[in-house]
């Protein structure tokens, strides 16, 4: 097991430089880190040891621990369906979550200034009006 040491020369430090997501357990003992190097790492912060490394076939954009069960987390993968991971009983089981691949997502936003002029953008093309 690898100890959790952060120094500028350690591989752990280099992993944290490209860390798009981290998730703490409810009790603060465990940390789940997700990185663009295709790995999720489950740390026991009390002992300072790495408990599990889960490698995926694509970069991990986000990972979030279950709020009550530290052995379960969900990971959002780059251009792949999200995955539910169960690390209970010493085995790692992955379950692909259903999604509708190929669908485009509509994004949008709006804002207004003091004169109540609105600007909207996104899939609708945007516009400014008062």
JSON list of C-alpha atoms in Angstrom, two decimals, residues 34-128:
[
{"chain": "A", "resi": 34, "resn": "UNK", "atom": "CA", "xyz": [-10.46, 11.22, -9.58]},
{"chain": "A", "resi": 35, "resn": "UNK", "atom": "CA", "xyz": [-7.88, 12.24, -12.15]},
{"chain": "A", "resi": 36, "resn": "UNK", "atom": "CA", "xyz": [-7.37, 12.61, -15.86]},
{"chain": "A", "resi": 37, "resn": "UNK", "atom": "CA", "xyz": [-4.82, 9.79, -15.74]},
{"chain": "A", "resi": 38, "resn": "UNK", "atom": "CA", "xyz": [-7.83, 7.40, -15.86]},
{"chain": "A", "resi": 39, "resn": "UNK", "atom": "CA", "xyz": [-7.67, 6.52, -12.15]},
{"chain": "A", "resi": 40, "resn": "UNK", "atom": "CA", "xyz": [-9.85, 6.88, -9.09]},
{"chain": "A", "resi": 41, "resn": "UNK", "atom": "CA", "xyz": [-7.92, 6.43, -5.86]},
{"chain": "A", "resi": 42, "resn": "UNK", "atom": "CA", "xyz": [-9.62, 5.63, -2.54]},
{"chain": "A", "resi": 43, "resn": "UNK", "atom": "CA", "xyz": [-7.55, 6.88, 0.41]},
{"chain": "A", "resi": 44, "resn": "UNK", "atom": "CA", "xyz": [-7.80, 6.08, 4.12]},
{"chain": "A", "resi": 45, "resn": "UNK", "atom": "CA", "xyz": [-6.70, 9.38, 5.66]},
{"chain": "A", "resi": 46, "resn": "UNK", "atom": "CA", "xyz": [-6.50, 7.99, 9.18]},
{"chain": "A", "resi": 47, "resn": "UNK", "atom": "CA", "xyz": [-3.73, 5.58, 8.22]},
{"chain": "A", "resi": 48, "resn": "UNK", "atom": "CA", "xyz": [-2.47, 7.69, 5.31]},
{"chain": "A", "resi": 49, "resn": "UNK", "atom": "CA", "xyz": [-2.63, 4.66, 3.01]},
{"chain": "A", "resi": 50, "resn": "UNK", "atom": "CA", "xyz": [-4.04, 4.17, -0.45]},
{"chain": "A", "resi": 51, "resn": "UNK", "atom": "CA", "xyz": [-6.78, 1.53, -0.14]},
{"chain": "A", "resi": 52, "resn": "UNK", "atom": "CA", "xyz": [-7.79, 1.01, -3.79]},
{"chain": "A", "resi": 53, "resn": "UNK", "atom": "CA", "xyz": [-6.86, 2.24, -7.24]},
{"chain": "A", "resi": 54, "resn": "UNK", "atom": "CA", "xyz": [-9.57, 1.79, -9.85]},
{"chain": "A", "resi": 55, "resn": "UNK", "atom": "CA", "xyz": [-8.40, 2.26, -13.43]},
{"chain": "A", "resi": 56, "resn": "UNK", "atom": "CA", "xyz": [-10.85, 3.11, -16.20]},
{"chain": "A", "resi": 57, "resn": "UNK", "atom": "CA", "xyz": [-10.51, 2.99, -19.98]},
{"chain": "A", "resi": 58, "resn": "UNK", "atom": "CA", "xyz": [-10.86, 6.76, -20.34]},
{"chain": "A", "resi": 59, "resn": "UNK", "atom": "CA", "xyz": [-10.18, 9.92, -18.27]},
{"chain": "A", "resi": 60, "resn": "UNK", "atom": "CA", "xyz": [-12.34, 10.41, -15.19]},
{"chain": "A", "resi": 61, "resn": "UNK", "atom": "CA", "xyz": [-14.14, 13.76, -15.19]},
{"chain": "A", "resi": 62, "resn": "UNK", "atom": "CA", "xyz": [-15.80, 13.46, -11.78]},
{"chain": "A", "resi": 63, "resn": "UNK", "atom": "CA", "xyz": [-16.26, 10.94, -8.98]},
{"chain": "A", "resi": 64, "resn": "UNK", "atom": "CA", "xyz": [-18.59, 11.18, -6.01]},
{"chain": "A", "resi": 65, "resn": "UNK", "atom": "CA", "xyz": [-18.84, 8.89, -2.98]},
{"chain": "A", "resi": 66, "resn": "UNK", "atom": "CA", "xyz": [-22.18, 7.60, -1.76]},
{"chain": "A", "resi": 67, "resn": "UNK", "atom": "CA", "xyz": [-23.25, 9.82, 1.16]},
{"chain": "A", "resi": 68, "resn": "UNK", "atom": "CA", "xyz": [-23.73, 6.91, 3.58]},
{"chain": "A", "resi": 69, "resn": "UNK", "atom": "CA", "xyz": [-21.77, 3.96, 2.16]},
{"chain": "A", "resi": 70, "resn": "UNK", "atom": "CA", "xyz": [-18.02, 4.58, 1.73]},
{"chain": "A", "resi": 71, "resn": "UNK", "atom": "CA", "xyz": [-17.57, 1.51, -0.47]},
{"chain": "A", "resi": 72, "resn": "UNK", "atom": "CA", "xyz": [-19.78, 2.85, -3.29]},
{"chain": "A", "resi": 73, "resn": "UNK", "atom": "CA", "xyz": [-19.10, 5.71, -5.69]},
{"chain": "A", "resi": 74, "resn": "UNK", "atom": "CA", "xyz": [-20.19, 6.93, -9.09]},
{"chain": "A", "resi": 75, "resn": "UNK", "atom": "CA", "xyz": [-17.76, 8.13, -11.76]},
{"chain": "A", "resi": 76, "resn": "UNK", "atom": "CA", "xyz": [-18.42, 10.27, -14.82]},
{"chain": "A", "resi": 77, "resn": "UNK", "atom": "CA", "xyz": [-16.12, 9.22, -17.65]},
{"chain": "A", "resi": 78, "resn": "UNK", "atom": "CA", "xyz": [-15.00, 11.08, -20.76]},
{"chain": "A", "resi": 79, "resn": "UNK", "atom": "CA", "xyz": [-17.16, 10.00, -23.74]},
{"chain": "A", "resi": 80, "resn": "UNK", "atom": "CA", "xyz": [-18.36, 6.90, -21.89]},
{"chain": "A", "resi": 81, "resn": "UNK", "atom": "CA", "xyz": [-21.46, 6.16, -19.81]},
{"chain": "A", "resi": 82, "resn": "UNK", "atom": "CA", "xyz": [-21.20, 6.84, -16.07]},
{"chain": "A", "resi": 83, "resn": "UNK", "atom": "CA", "xyz": [-20.22, 3.93, -13.84]},
{"chain": "A", "resi": 84, "resn": "UNK", "atom": "CA", "xyz": [-21.31, 2.86, -10.37]},
{"chain": "A", "resi": 85, "resn": "UNK", "atom": "CA", "xyz": [-18.44, 1.20, -8.52]},
{"chain": "A", "resi": 86, "resn": "UNK", "atom": "CA", "xyz": [-18.92, -1.06, -5.49]},
{"chain": "A", "resi": 87, "resn": "UNK", "atom": "CA", "xyz": [-15.76, -1.91, -3.52]},
{"chain": "A", "resi": 88, "resn": "UNK", "atom": "CA", "xyz": [-17.49, -3.94, -0.78]},
{"chain": "A", "resi": 89, "resn": "UNK", "atom": "CA", "xyz": [-16.20, -7.30, 0.44]},
{"chain": "A", "resi": 90, "resn": "UNK", "atom": "CA", "xyz": [-12.74, -6.85, -1.07]},
{"chain": "A", "resi": 91, "resn": "UNK", "atom": "CA", "xyz": [-13.91, -7.03, -4.69]},
{"chain": "A", "resi": 92, "resn": "UNK", "atom": "CA", "xyz": [-14.44, -4.22, -7.16]},
{"chain": "A", "resi": 93, "resn": "UNK", "atom": "CA", "xyz": [-17.65, -4.44, -9.18]},
{"chain": "A", "resi": 94, "resn": "UNK", "atom": "CA", "xyz": [-18.54, -1.94, -11.89]},
{"chain": "A", "resi": 95, "resn": "UNK", "atom": "CA", "xyz": [-22.04, -1.27, -13.14]},
{"chain": "A", "resi": 96, "resn": "UNK", "atom": "CA", "xyz": [-22.59, 0.86, -16.23]},
{"chain": "A", "resi": 97, "resn": "UNK", "atom": "CA", "xyz": [-25.43, 3.31, -15.63]},
{"chain": "A", "resi": 98, "resn": "UNK", "atom": "CA", "xyz": [-28.05, 3.69, -18.37]},
{"chain": "A", "resi": 99, "resn": "UNK", "atom": "CA", "xyz": [-27.86, 6.80, -20.52]},
{"chain": "A", "resi": 100, "resn": "UNK", "atom": "CA", "xyz": [-29.07, 7.81, -23.93]},
{"chain": "A", "resi": 101, "resn": "UNK", "atom": "CA", "xyz": [-25.83, 8.09, -25.85]},
{"chain": "A", "resi": 102, "resn": "UNK", "atom": "CA", "xyz": [-25.75, 10.26, -28.94]},
{"chain": "A", "resi": 103, "resn": "UNK", "atom": "CA", "xyz": [-28.21, 12.76, -27.51]},
{"chain": "A", "resi": 104, "resn": "UNK", "atom": "CA", "xyz": [-27.06, 16.35, -27.44]},
{"chain": "A", "resi": 105, "resn": "UNK", "atom": "CA", "xyz": [-27.52, 18.34, -24.29]},
{"chain": "A", "resi": 106, "resn": "UNK", "atom": "CA", "xyz": [-28.98, 21.80, -24.43]},
{"chain": "A", "resi": 107, "resn": "UNK", "atom": "CA", "xyz": [-27.05, 24.36, -22.46]},
{"chain": "A", "resi": 108, "resn": "UNK", "atom": "CA", "xyz": [-28.09, 27.83, -21.67]},
{"chain": "A", "resi": 109, "resn": "UNK", "atom": "CA", "xyz": [-27.77, 30.76, -19.40]},
{"chain": "A", "resi": 110, "resn": "UNK", "atom": "CA", "xyz": [-29.13, 34.22, -18.91]},
{"chain": "A", "resi": 111, "resn": "UNK", "atom": "CA", "xyz": [-28.24, 37.38, -17.12]},
{"chain": "A", "resi": 112, "resn": "UNK", "atom": "CA", "xyz": [-29.64, 40.85, -16.65]},
{"chain": "A", "resi": 113, "resn": "UNK", "atom": "CA", "xyz": [-28.21, 44.23, -15.84]},
{"chain": "A", "resi": 114, "resn": "UNK", "atom": "CA", "xyz": [-29.62, 47.11, -13.74]},
{"chain": "A", "resi": 115, "resn": "UNK", "atom": "CA", "xyz": [-31.80, 48.33, -16.63]},
{"chain": "A", "resi": 116, "resn": "UNK", "atom": "CA", "xyz": [-33.43, 44.88, -16.89]},
{"chain": "A", "resi": 117, "resn": "UNK", "atom": "CA", "xyz": [-31.91, 44.13, -20.28]},
{"chain": "A", "resi": 118, "resn": "UNK", "atom": "CA", "xyz": [-31.48, 40.41, -20.67]},
{"chain": "A", "resi": 119, "resn": "UNK", "atom": "CA", "xyz": [-28.90, 38.41, -22.55]},
{"chain": "A", "resi": 120, "resn": "UNK", "atom": "CA", "xyz": [-29.43, 34.71, -23.20]},
{"chain": "A", "resi": 121, "resn": "UNK", "atom": "CA", "xyz": [-27.15, 32.24, -24.86]},
{"chain": "A", "resi": 122, "resn": "UNK", "atom": "CA", "xyz": [-26.93, 28.52, -25.45]},
{"chain": "A", "resi": 123, "resn": "UNK", "atom": "CA", "xyz": [-28.64, 26.28, -27.96]},
{"chain": "A", "resi": 124, "resn": "UNK", "atom": "CA", "xyz": [-31.21, 28.97, -28.78]},
{"chain": "A", "resi": 125, "resn": "UNK", "atom": "CA", "xyz": [-28.61, 31.20, -30.42]},
{"chain": "A", "resi": 126, "resn": "UNK", "atom": "CA", "xyz": [-28.86, 33.96, -27.84]},
{"chain": "A", "resi": 127, "resn": "UNK", "atom": "CA", "xyz": [-30.04, 37.50, -28.08]},
{"chain": "A", "resi": 128, "resn": "UNK", "atom": "CA", "xyz": [-30.28, 40.80, -26.25]}
]
